[in-house]
């Protein structure tokens, strides 16, 4: 097991992080106009000091080496627009918000998605199947930037049940979590239904029923174990996507998370910040994928043997 | 064997025809296909028939709810929403198709080469794909657009460059299976060049899964475009696209909800049509089952 983790770490996680850091570094440095051309002309002396402060007077290779060393130490540098704050502290403040939002959305997706999938699988081609599956299709076809404003319009503005924007009360979590989780819930519902149909038609389920086990026990204990496998392998990448893919939802509900920071950085052309955010999110995704791989290897020993 | 019945026999058993029959039986897929054609036609010829220009202001009218003269109402500048939605649809479809074409071109060639050559070349090429797969691509696209300016061509090149990875994996898998078959051996035996084998004999045989994946790539590309435009990073006004219209609508929904509802509805219907068609094609062509 340790060997498996180490192999993943050194042959996949670290090279990927290295590629991310390198790609972003050279993309920023080689972009036309460069990150440091300003609207306002500054004197040569000021420019020289600024360059020295950001280390831009050194050759590109030296800058690259330094940058890599800093990233390796976990230092993402200063923010270009927020002069008094480092990229690290900006991310440290915003990430917990995105993380919380992502976890609420994940909870919503798992509960409704898997629940709907199980219900749909029990009586195929009846209304308890068609109903949830139609909803799931709608969930796939309604992108978050359509669903979010619509929910806001209905529950925030018309009915007045929840606040229209902000991230203060418990109620503020509901609509963003549903908006973010709906698409994932829809996919989970379809995967769970397919997985359960597959399992429920197998012989050991018939045997379990013949033994006189209660239908609840057959479904929840015997069928669910295998029926959830496709959903579990979908959840891995989904978790990373939920935590790092909050741009639209944060922008709709005005939540001060990582997505907002990145979009604002894109508008302000704050290169250090966006560079740091890319590296950070890349890091989070890699850690997530690693954890998921390990979890799957623990559940399914065949994966440990490698290709 | 050139009797008349071989012709008939072949017609009856052709894979494509079989798939077509199965597709026609799938009501959801047929509905999706028809809906898609209807929306595409509407966007293509609709603006020409509309009495309003998509940029034509009518400041006296301002934002008006749907009426007989403006079926979907007008926006704050008095521009006819129906016309803007149809023109926006053109842009969304254009980005979707162009980016899919880019991903198709790169992905199919890359996958076919990796699969056919095999060995170390294959390992190296697929290693690159694995690493690229792990990159946070949405942010990469945002970074690209920040660095190189928000321009239309770059937008679909960037999206296309993101979307080719899965295509490459699918085609590689197909080609690995195909290259062991006798017809490839025959090609090698008559001294055909590798290039010709790949382009003329292997690539056409991967068509089934590729078609299925294309119908599923188009909606995901359109989603990415709309997502970026919604955030203000994609297509720029006064150009219209579904993402822009939905974004504008979301900002104006307190007073003028129709500005959000109509573009959102049409976009969702399009996604539904493409997904239904894609699912139907996958079942009809039996992509998962068609191993060799």
Coordinates of C-alpha atoms in Angstrom, one line a residue:
Chain A
X1 CA 0.0 0.0 0.0
X2 CA 2.8 2.4 0.9
X3 CA 4.5 1.6 -2.3
X4 CA 1.3 2.4 -4.2
X5 CA 1.0 5.8 -2.5
X6 CA 4.6 6.6 -3.0
X7 CA 4.4 5.7 -6.7
X8 CA 1.4 7.9 -7.2
X9 CA 3.1 10.7 -5.3
X10 CA 6.4 10.7 -7.1
X11 CA 5.3 9.7 -10.6
X12 CA 2.0 11.5 -10.8
X13 CA 1.3 14.1 -8.2
X14 CA 4.7 15.9 -8.1
X15 CA 5.3 15.9 -11.9
X16 CA 1.8 17.3 -12.4
X17 CA 2.4 20.1 -9.9
X18 CA 5.7 20.8 -11.5
X19 CA 4.0 21.1 -14.9
X20 CA 1.4 23.4 -13.6
X21 CA 3.9 25.7 -11.9
X22 CA 6.1 25.8 -15.0
X23 CA 3.3 26.3 -17.5
X24 CA 1.7 29.1 -15.6
X25 CA 5.0 30.8 -14.9
X26 CA 6.0 30.9 -18.6
X27 CA 2.5 31.8 -19.7
X28 CA 2.5 34.8 -17.5
X29 CA 6.1 35.9 -18.4
X30 CA 5.8 35.4 -22.1
X31 CA 2.4 36.9 -22.6
X32 CA 2.3 39.9 -24.9
X33 CA 2.6 43.2 -23.0
X34 CA 3.7 41.2 -20.0
X35 CA 2.3 41.4 -16.5
X36 CA 4.1 44.6 -15.6
X37 CA 3.2 47.0 -18.3
X38 CA 1.0 49.6 -16.7
X39 CA -1.4 52.2 -17.8
X40 CA 0.4 54.8 -15.7
X41 CA 4.0 55.6 -16.7
X42 CA 6.4 55.5 -13.8
X43 CA 9.9 56.9 -13.6
X44 CA 12.9 54.7 -14.5
X45 CA 14.0 54.7 -10.8
X46 CA 10.6 53.6 -9.5
X47 CA 10.4 50.9 -12.3
X48 CA 13.9 49.7 -11.3
X49 CA 13.0 49.4 -7.7
X50 CA 9.7 47.7 -8.4
X51 CA 11.5 45.2 -10.7
X52 CA 14.1 44.6 -8.0
X53 CA 11.3 44.1 -5.4
X54 CA 9.6 41.5 -7.5
X55 CA 12.9 40.0 -8.6
X56 CA 12.3 41.0 -12.2
X57 CA 15.8 42.3 -12.8
X58 CA 17.3 38.8 -12.8
X59 CA 17.5 36.6 -15.9
X60 CA 14.4 34.6 -16.6
X61 CA 16.0 31.3 -15.6
X62 CA 16.9 32.7 -12.2
X63 CA 13.4 34.0 -11.7
X64 CA 12.0 30.6 -12.7
X65 CA 14.3 28.8 -10.2
X66 CA 13.4 31.2 -7.5
X67 CA 9.7 30.8 -8.2
X68 CA 9.9 27.1 -8.1
X69 CA 11.8 27.2 -4.8
X70 CA 9.2 29.5 -3.4
X71 CA 6.3 27.3 -4.6
X72 CA 8.1 24.3 -3.1
X73 CA 8.2 26.1 0.3
X74 CA 4.5 27.0 -0.1
X75 CA 5.1 30.7 -0.7
X76 CA 3.0 32.0 -3.5
X77 CA 4.4 35.5 -3.4
X78 CA 2.9 39.0 -3.0
X79 CA -0.3 40.1 -4.6
X80 CA 0.1 42.7 -7.3
X81 CA -3.1 44.7 -6.6
X82 CA -3.5 44.0 -2.8
X83 CA -0.1 45.5 -2.0
X84 CA -0.3 44.8 1.7
X85 CA -1.4 41.2 1.5
X86 CA 0.4 38.1 0.3
X87 CA -1.3 35.7 -2.1
X88 CA -1.1 33.1 0.7
X89 CA -3.2 35.1 3.2
X90 CA -5.8 36.0 0.5
X91 CA -6.2 32.3 -0.3
X92 CA -6.2 31.3 3.3
X93 CA -9.1 33.7 3.9
X94 CA -11.1 32.7 0.8
X95 CA -10.5 28.9 0.6
X96 CA -12.4 27.9 3.7
X97 CA -15.5 29.5 2.4
X98 CA -15.3 27.7 -0.9
X99 CA -14.5 24.5 0.9
X100 CA -17.6 24.8 3.1
X101 CA -19.8 25.6 0.1
X102 CA -18.4 22.6 -1.8
X103 CA -19.0 20.3 1.2
X104 CA -22.6 21.4 1.6
X105 CA -23.1 20.9 -2.1
X106 CA -21.6 17.5 -1.9
X107 CA -23.9 16.5 0.9
X108 CA -26.9 17.7 -1.1
X109 CA -25.7 15.8 -4.2
X110 CA -25.1 12.6 -2.4
X111 CA -28.4 12.6 -0.4
X112 CA -30.7 13.6 -3.2
X113 CA -28.7 12.0 -6.1
X114 CA -28.2 8.5 -4.6
X115 CA -31.6 8.6 -2.9
X116 CA -33.4 9.4 -6.2
X117 CA -31.2 6.8 -8.0
X118 CA -32.2 4.0 -5.6
X119 CA -35.9 4.9 -5.7
X120 CA -35.8 5.0 -9.5
X121 CA -34.1 1.6 -9.8
X122 CA -36.7 -0.3 -7.7
X123 CA -39.6 -0.1 -10.1
X124 CA -38.2 0.5 -13.6
X125 CA -40.5 2.1 -16.1
X126 CA -43.1 3.3 -13.7
X127 CA -43.7 6.8 -12.5
X128 CA -41.4 6.4 -9.5
X129 CA -38.7 5.7 -12.1
X130 CA -39.7 8.3 -14.7
X131 CA -40.2 11.1 -12.2
X132 CA -36.7 11.1 -10.6
X133 CA -35.1 10.5 -13.9
X134 CA -36.9 13.4 -15.6
X135 CA -35.7 15.6 -12.7
X136 CA -32.2 14.3 -13.2
X137 CA -32.3 15.1 -16.9
X138 CA -33.5 18.6 -16.0
X139 CA -30.6 18.9 -13.5
X140 CA -28.1 18.0 -16.2
X141 CA -29.6 20.5 -18.7
X142 CA -30.0 23.4 -16.3
X143 CA -26.5 24.9 -15.8
X144 CA -25.7 26.5 -12.5
X145 CA -25.8 30.0 -14.0
X146 CA -29.4 29.4 -15.1
X147 CA -30.6 27.5 -12.0
X148 CA -29.0 29.8 -9.5
X149 CA -30.7 33.0 -10.6
X150 CA -34.0 31.2 -11.1
X151 CA -33.9 29.8 -7.5
X152 CA -32.9 33.3 -6.3
X153 CA -35.8 34.8 -8.2
X154 CA -38.3 32.3 -6.7
X155 CA -37.1 31.9 -3.1
X156 CA -35.2 35.1 -2.5
X157 CA -37.1 37.8 -4.3
X158 CA -40.7 36.4 -4.8
X159 CA -41.2 34.3 -1.7
X160 CA -38.6 36.1 0.5
X161 CA -37.6 32.9 2.3
X162 CA -33.9 33.4 2.2
X163 CA -31.5 36.3 1.8
X164 CA -30.6 37.3 -1.7
X165 CA -26.9 37.5 -1.2
X166 CA -24.2 37.1 1.4
X167 CA -22.6 34.3 3.5
X168 CA -23.6 35.0 7.1
X169 CA -26.5 32.9 8.3
X170 CA -27.2 29.2 8.0
X171 CA -30.0 30.0 5.5
X172 CA -27.4 31.6 3.2
X173 CA -25.9 28.1 2.6
X174 CA -29.1 26.5 1.2
X175 CA -29.5 28.0 -2.3
X176 CA -25.8 28.1 -3.2
X177 CA -25.4 24.5 -2.1
X178 CA -28.4 23.4 -4.2
X179 CA -27.2 25.4 -7.2
X180 CA -23.8 23.9 -7.1
X181 CA -24.8 20.4 -6.2
X182 CA -27.8 20.0 -8.6
X183 CA -25.8 18.9 -11.6
X184 CA -23.7 16.4 -9.6
X185 CA -26.9 15.1 -7.9
X186 CA -28.3 14.5 -11.4
X187 CA -25.3 12.5 -12.6
X188 CA -25.2 10.5 -9.3
X189 CA -28.9 9.7 -9.7
X190 CA -28.3 8.3 -13.2
X191 CA -25.2 6.4 -12.2
X192 CA -26.8 4.9 -9.1
X193 CA -29.9 3.8 -11.0
X194 CA -27.8 2.1 -13.6
X195 CA -25.6 0.5 -11.0
X196 CA -28.5 -0.7 -9.0
X197 CA -30.4 -2.1 -12.0
X198 CA -27.3 -4.0 -12.9
X199 CA -26.9 -5.6 -9.4
X200 CA -30.6 -6.2 -8.8
X201 CA -30.8 -8.4 -11.8
X202 CA -28.1 -10.7 -10.5
X203 CA -28.5 -14.2 -9.0
X204 CA -27.3 -13.4 -5.5
X205 CA -30.1 -10.9 -5.1
X206 CA -32.7 -13.5 -6.1
X207 CA -31.1 -15.9 -3.6
X208 CA -31.2 -13.3 -0.9
X209 CA -34.9 -12.7 -1.6
X210 CA -35.5 -16.4 -1.7
X211 CA -34.0 -16.7 1.8
X212 CA -36.8 -14.5 2.9
X213 CA -34.8 -11.4 3.8
X214 CA -36.9 -8.3 4.0
X215 CA -36.8 -6.2 0.8
X216 CA -35.3 -3.3 2.7
X217 CA -32.4 -5.5 3.8
X218 CA -31.8 -6.9 0.4
X219 CA -31.7 -3.4 -1.1
X220 CA -29.8 -1.5 1.6
X221 CA -27.3 -4.2 2.5
X222 CA -26.9 -6.6 -0.4
X223 CA -27.5 -4.5 -3.5
X224 CA -26.2 -1.1 -2.4
X225 CA -22.7 -2.4 -1.8
X226 CA -22.2 -3.2 -5.5
X227 CA -24.7 -0.7 -6.9
X228 CA -22.9 2.3 -5.6
X229 CA -19.5 1.4 -7.3
X230 CA -20.1 3.6 -10.4
X231 CA -21.1 6.5 -8.2
X232 CA -18.0 6.1 -6.0
X233 CA -15.7 6.4 -8.9
X234 CA -17.6 9.4 -10.1
X235 CA -17.4 11.1 -6.7
X236 CA -13.6 11.3 -6.8
X237 CA -13.2 13.9 -9.5
X238 CA -16.6 15.4 -8.5
X239 CA -15.3 16.3 -5.0
X240 CA -12.4 18.2 -6.6
X241 CA -14.7 19.9 -9.0
X242 CA -17.2 20.9 -6.3
X243 CA -14.5 22.5 -4.1
X244 CA -12.7 24.3 -6.9
X245 CA -15.5 24.9 -9.3
X246 CA -17.5 27.5 -7.4
X247 CA -16.9 30.5 -9.7
X248 CA -20.4 30.9 -10.9
X249 CA -22.2 30.2 -7.7
X250 CA -20.0 32.6 -5.8
X251 CA -20.6 35.2 -8.3
X252 CA -24.4 34.8 -8.3
X253 CA -24.8 34.7 -4.5
X254 CA -21.9 37.1 -3.8
X255 CA -20.0 34.7 -1.6
X256 CA -16.4 35.8 -0.7
X257 CA -14.7 32.6 -1.7
X258 CA -11.8 31.5 -3.9
X259 CA -13.8 31.7 -7.1
X260 CA -14.6 35.4 -6.6
X261 CA -10.9 36.1 -5.9
X262 CA -9.9 34.4 -9.1
X263 CA -12.5 36.2 -11.3
X264 CA -11.6 39.5 -9.7
X265 CA -7.9 38.8 -10.2
X266 CA -8.7 38.1 -13.9
X267 CA -10.4 41.4 -14.2
X268 CA -7.7 43.4 -12.3
X269 CA -5.0 41.6 -14.2
X270 CA -3.5 40.6 -10.9
X271 CA -1.1 38.0 -12.3
X272 CA 0.6 36.9 -9.1
X273 CA -2.7 36.2 -7.5
X274 CA -4.1 34.3 -10.4
X275 CA -0.9 32.4 -10.8
X276 CA -0.9 31.5 -7.1
X277 CA -4.5 30.5 -7.3
X278 CA -3.9 28.2 -10.2
X279 CA -1.0 26.5 -8.4
X280 CA -3.0 26.2 -5.2
X281 CA -6.1 24.7 -6.9
X282 CA -3.9 22.4 -8.9
X283 CA -2.4 21.3 -5.6
X284 CA -5.8 20.7 -4.0
X285 CA -7.0 18.7 -7.0
X286 CA -3.9 16.6 -6.9
X287 CA -4.3 15.8 -3.2
X288 CA -8.0 15.0 -3.8
X289 CA -7.2 12.7 -6.6
X290 CA -4.5 11.0 -4.6
X291 CA -6.9 10.5 -1.7
X292 CA -9.6 9.1 -4.0
X293 CA -7.1 6.7 -5.6
X294 CA -6.0 5.4 -2.2
X295 CA -9.6 5.0 -1.1
X296 CA -10.4 3.1 -4.2
X297 CA -7.3 0.9 -3.9
X298 CA -8.3 0.1 -0.3
X299 CA -11.8 -0.9 -1.4
X300 CA -10.7 -2.8 -4.5
X301 CA -7.4 -4.7 -4.1
X302 CA -7.2 -5.4 -7.8
X303 CA -6.3 -1.8 -8.5
X304 CA -3.2 -2.0 -6.3
X305 CA -1.4 -4.4 -8.6
X306 CA -1.0 -1.7 -11.2
X307 CA -1.4 -2.1 -15.0
Chain B
X1 CA -20.5 -13.8 -55.3
X2 CA -22.0 -10.9 -57.2
X3 CA -25.5 -12.2 -57.1
X4 CA -28.3 -9.6 -56.5
X5 CA -28.9 -10.9 -53.0
X6 CA -25.5 -10.0 -51.6
X7 CA -26.5 -6.4 -52.1
X8 CA -29.7 -6.9 -50.2
X9 CA -28.0 -8.9 -47.5
X10 CA -25.4 -6.2 -47.0
X11 CA -28.0 -3.6 -46.8
X12 CA -29.8 -5.5 -44.1
X13 CA -26.8 -6.1 -42.0
X14 CA -24.9 -2.9 -42.3
X15 CA -23.8 -1.6 -38.9
X16 CA -24.8 2.0 -39.7
X17 CA -28.2 1.0 -40.9
X18 CA -28.7 -1.1 -37.8
X19 CA -27.7 1.7 -35.6
X20 CA -30.0 4.1 -37.5
X21 CA -33.0 1.7 -36.9
X22 CA -32.2 1.5 -33.2
X23 CA -31.8 5.3 -33.0
X24 CA -35.2 5.9 -34.7
X25 CA -36.9 3.7 -32.1
X26 CA -35.5 5.8 -29.2
X27 CA -38.2 8.5 -28.8
X28 CA -36.1 10.7 -26.6
X29 CA -33.2 10.8 -29.0
X30 CA -35.5 11.5 -32.0
X31 CA -37.2 14.3 -30.0
X32 CA -33.7 15.6 -29.1
X33 CA -32.6 15.5 -32.8
X34 CA -35.7 17.3 -34.0
X35 CA -35.5 19.9 -31.3
X36 CA -31.8 20.5 -32.1
X37 CA -32.6 21.0 -35.8
X38 CA -35.4 23.3 -35.0
X39 CA -33.3 25.5 -32.7
X40 CA -30.4 25.6 -35.1
X41 CA -32.6 26.6 -38.0
X42 CA -34.3 29.2 -35.9
X43 CA -30.9 30.7 -34.9
X44 CA -29.6 30.5 -38.5
X45 CA -32.5 32.1 -40.4
X46 CA -34.4 33.7 -37.7
X47 CA -32.4 37.0 -37.4
X48 CA -32.9 37.5 -41.2
X49 CA -36.6 37.4 -40.9
X50 CA -36.8 39.5 -37.7
X51 CA -37.8 43.1 -38.3
X52 CA -35.3 44.2 -35.6
X53 CA -31.5 44.3 -35.6
X54 CA -29.8 42.7 -32.7
X55 CA -28.0 45.9 -31.8
X56 CA -30.9 48.2 -32.7
X57 CA -31.6 50.3 -29.6
X58 CA -35.1 51.7 -28.8
X59 CA -34.4 53.8 -25.7
X60 CA -38.0 55.2 -25.7
X61 CA -39.3 51.7 -25.2
X62 CA -36.7 50.5 -22.7
X63 CA -37.2 47.2 -21.0
X64 CA -40.7 45.9 -22.0
X65 CA -42.3 42.6 -21.1
X66 CA -43.1 40.1 -23.9
X67 CA -45.8 41.4 -26.3
X68 CA -47.1 40.7 -29.8
X69 CA -44.5 42.9 -31.4
X70 CA -41.6 41.7 -29.1
X71 CA -42.3 38.0 -28.4
X72 CA -39.6 37.7 -25.7
X73 CA -39.8 41.4 -24.6
X74 CA -36.9 43.9 -24.9
X75 CA -33.9 44.7 -22.7
X76 CA -33.0 47.9 -21.0
X77 CA -31.9 49.5 -24.3
X78 CA -35.1 48.4 -26.0
X79 CA -33.4 45.8 -28.1
X80 CA -35.6 42.9 -29.2
X81 CA -34.7 39.9 -27.0
X82 CA -36.0 37.3 -29.4
X83 CA -33.5 38.6 -32.1
X84 CA -30.7 38.8 -29.6
X85 CA -31.4 35.3 -28.4
X86 CA -31.3 33.9 -32.0
X87 CA -28.1 35.8 -32.8
X88 CA -26.6 34.7 -29.5
X89 CA -27.5 31.2 -30.4
X90 CA -25.4 31.5 -33.6
X91 CA -22.4 32.5 -31.5
X92 CA -22.9 29.8 -29.0
X93 CA -23.3 27.1 -31.7
X94 CA -20.3 28.5 -33.6
X95 CA -18.1 28.4 -30.6
X96 CA -19.4 24.9 -29.7
X97 CA -18.8 23.5 -33.2
X98 CA -15.5 25.3 -33.8
X99 CA -14.0 24.2 -30.5
X100 CA -15.3 20.7 -31.0
X101 CA -13.6 20.6 -34.4
X102 CA -10.3 21.7 -32.9
X103 CA -10.6 19.0 -30.2
X104 CA -11.6 16.5 -32.8
X105 CA -8.6 17.2 -35.0
X106 CA -6.0 17.1 -32.2
X107 CA -7.6 14.3 -30.3
X108 CA -8.2 11.9 -33.2
X109 CA -4.8 12.3 -34.7
X110 CA -3.0 12.1 -31.3
X111 CA -4.9 9.1 -30.1
X112 CA -4.5 7.3 -33.4
X113 CA -0.8 7.9 -33.6
X114 CA -0.3 6.8 -29.9
X115 CA -2.5 3.7 -30.4
X116 CA -0.9 2.6 -33.7
X117 CA 2.7 3.2 -32.8
X118 CA 2.4 1.7 -29.3
X119 CA 5.4 0.9 -27.1
X120 CA 7.4 3.7 -25.7
X121 CA 6.0 6.4 -27.9
X122 CA 2.5 5.5 -26.8
X123 CA 3.6 5.5 -23.1
X124 CA 5.2 9.0 -23.5
X125 CA 2.2 10.4 -25.4
X126 CA -0.4 9.1 -22.9
X127 CA 1.7 10.2 -20.0
X128 CA 1.4 13.7 -21.3
X129 CA -2.3 13.3 -21.6
X130 CA -2.5 12.0 -18.0
X131 CA -0.6 15.0 -16.7
X132 CA -2.7 17.5 -18.7
X133 CA -5.8 15.8 -17.4
X134 CA -4.9 16.6 -13.8
X135 CA -4.6 20.4 -14.6
X136 CA -7.3 22.7 -13.3
X137 CA -8.4 23.6 -16.8
X138 CA -11.2 26.1 -16.1
X139 CA -8.7 28.3 -14.4
X140 CA -6.2 27.8 -17.1
X141 CA -8.7 29.0 -19.7
X142 CA -9.4 32.0 -17.4
X143 CA -5.6 32.7 -17.1
X144 CA -5.2 32.4 -20.9
X145 CA -8.0 34.9 -21.5
X146 CA -6.5 37.2 -18.9
X147 CA -3.1 37.1 -20.4
X148 CA -3.9 37.3 -24.1
X149 CA -7.0 39.4 -24.0
X150 CA -10.6 38.3 -24.3
X151 CA -10.8 37.5 -27.9
X152 CA -13.2 35.3 -29.8
X153 CA -10.8 33.1 -31.7
X154 CA -8.6 32.5 -28.6
X155 CA -11.7 31.5 -26.7
X156 CA -12.5 28.5 -28.9
X157 CA -8.9 27.6 -29.4
X158 CA -8.5 27.5 -25.6
X159 CA -11.6 25.5 -25.1
X160 CA -10.8 23.1 -28.0
X161 CA -7.3 22.6 -26.6
X162 CA -8.9 21.6 -23.3
X163 CA -11.4 19.2 -24.7
X164 CA -9.2 17.0 -26.9
X165 CA -7.8 14.8 -24.1
X166 CA -10.8 12.5 -23.7
X167 CA -11.1 12.2 -27.5
X168 CA -7.4 11.1 -27.7
X169 CA -8.0 8.4 -25.0
X170 CA -11.1 7.0 -26.7
X171 CA -9.5 6.9 -30.2
X172 CA -6.3 5.3 -28.8
X173 CA -8.3 2.6 -27.2
X174 CA -10.1 1.9 -30.4
X175 CA -7.0 1.9 -32.5
X176 CA -5.2 -0.5 -30.2
X177 CA -8.0 -3.0 -30.8
X178 CA -8.2 -2.4 -34.5
X179 CA -4.5 -2.6 -35.3
X180 CA -4.4 -6.3 -34.4
X181 CA -7.0 -7.1 -37.1
X182 CA -6.2 -8.8 -40.4
X183 CA -7.1 -5.8 -42.6
X184 CA -4.3 -3.8 -41.0
X185 CA -1.9 -6.7 -41.5
X186 CA -3.0 -6.7 -45.1
X187 CA -2.2 -3.0 -45.4
X188 CA 1.3 -3.5 -44.0
X189 CA 1.8 -6.5 -46.3
X190 CA 1.1 -4.5 -49.4
X191 CA 3.6 -1.9 -48.3
X192 CA 1.3 0.9 -47.3
X193 CA 2.8 3.8 -45.5
X194 CA 2.0 4.2 -41.8
X195 CA 0.4 7.6 -42.5
X196 CA -1.9 6.1 -45.0
X197 CA -2.9 3.2 -42.7
X198 CA -3.7 5.6 -39.9
X199 CA -5.6 8.2 -41.9
X200 CA -7.4 6.0 -44.4
X201 CA -7.9 2.8 -42.5
X202 CA -7.8 3.2 -38.8
X203 CA -9.3 6.7 -38.2
X204 CA -12.5 6.0 -40.3
X205 CA -13.1 2.8 -38.2
X206 CA -13.2 4.8 -35.0
X207 CA -16.1 6.8 -36.2
X208 CA -18.8 5.3 -33.9
X209 CA -17.3 6.3 -30.6
X210 CA -16.0 9.6 -32.0
X211 CA -19.5 10.6 -33.2
X212 CA -21.0 9.8 -29.8
X213 CA -18.3 11.7 -28.0
X214 CA -18.7 14.7 -30.4
X215 CA -22.4 15.0 -29.6
X216 CA -21.4 15.0 -25.9
X217 CA -18.5 17.5 -26.4
X218 CA -20.6 20.1 -28.1
X219 CA -22.8 20.7 -25.1
X220 CA -19.9 20.8 -22.7
X221 CA -18.1 23.3 -24.9
X222 CA -21.2 25.5 -25.1
X223 CA -21.5 25.3 -21.4
X224 CA -17.9 26.4 -20.9
X225 CA -18.4 29.3 -23.3
X226 CA -21.6 30.4 -21.6
X227 CA -19.9 30.0 -18.2
X228 CA -17.0 32.3 -19.3
X229 CA -19.3 34.8 -21.0
X230 CA -21.6 34.8 -17.9
X231 CA -18.6 35.8 -15.8
X232 CA -17.7 38.5 -18.4
X233 CA -14.5 36.7 -19.5
X234 CA -15.8 35.2 -22.8
X235 CA -17.6 36.8 -25.7
X236 CA -17.7 40.6 -25.3
X237 CA -20.7 42.9 -25.7
X238 CA -22.3 44.2 -27.9
X239 CA -21.8 40.8 -29.4
X240 CA -24.5 38.5 -28.1
X241 CA -24.1 35.0 -26.8
X242 CA -26.3 32.9 -24.6
X243 CA -23.9 33.2 -21.7
X244 CA -23.9 37.0 -22.0
X245 CA -27.7 37.2 -22.3
X246 CA -28.1 34.9 -19.2
X247 CA -25.6 37.0 -17.3
X248 CA -27.4 40.2 -18.2
X249 CA -30.7 38.6 -17.4
X250 CA -29.5 37.4 -14.0
X251 CA -28.4 41.0 -13.2
X252 CA -31.8 42.4 -14.3
X253 CA -34.1 39.7 -13.0
X254 CA -35.5 41.6 -10.1
X255 CA -37.3 44.0 -12.4
X256 CA -37.3 42.2 -15.8
X257 CA -37.3 38.4 -15.1
X258 CA -38.1 37.6 -18.8
X259 CA -34.5 38.6 -19.7
X260 CA -33.3 35.7 -17.7
X261 CA -36.1 33.2 -18.4
X262 CA -36.0 33.1 -22.2
X263 CA -32.3 32.8 -22.9
X264 CA -32.0 30.3 -20.0
X265 CA -34.9 28.3 -21.4
X266 CA -33.5 28.1 -24.9
X267 CA -30.0 27.2 -23.7
X268 CA -31.3 24.5 -21.4
X269 CA -33.5 23.1 -24.3
X270 CA -30.4 23.0 -26.5
X271 CA -28.4 21.2 -23.8
X272 CA -31.2 18.7 -23.4
X273 CA -31.5 18.1 -27.2
X274 CA -27.7 17.5 -27.5
X275 CA -27.6 15.2 -24.4
X276 CA -30.7 13.2 -25.5
X277 CA -29.2 12.7 -29.0
X278 CA -25.8 11.8 -27.6
X279 CA -27.3 9.2 -25.2
X280 CA -29.4 7.8 -28.0
X281 CA -26.4 7.6 -30.3
X282 CA -24.4 5.9 -27.7
X283 CA -27.0 3.2 -27.2
X284 CA -27.7 2.9 -30.9
X285 CA -24.0 2.5 -31.8
X286 CA -23.5 0.3 -28.7
X287 CA -20.3 2.1 -28.1
X288 CA -19.5 0.5 -24.7
X289 CA -20.3 -3.0 -26.0
X290 CA -18.4 -2.6 -29.3
X291 CA -15.0 -3.8 -28.1
X292 CA -13.7 -5.2 -31.3

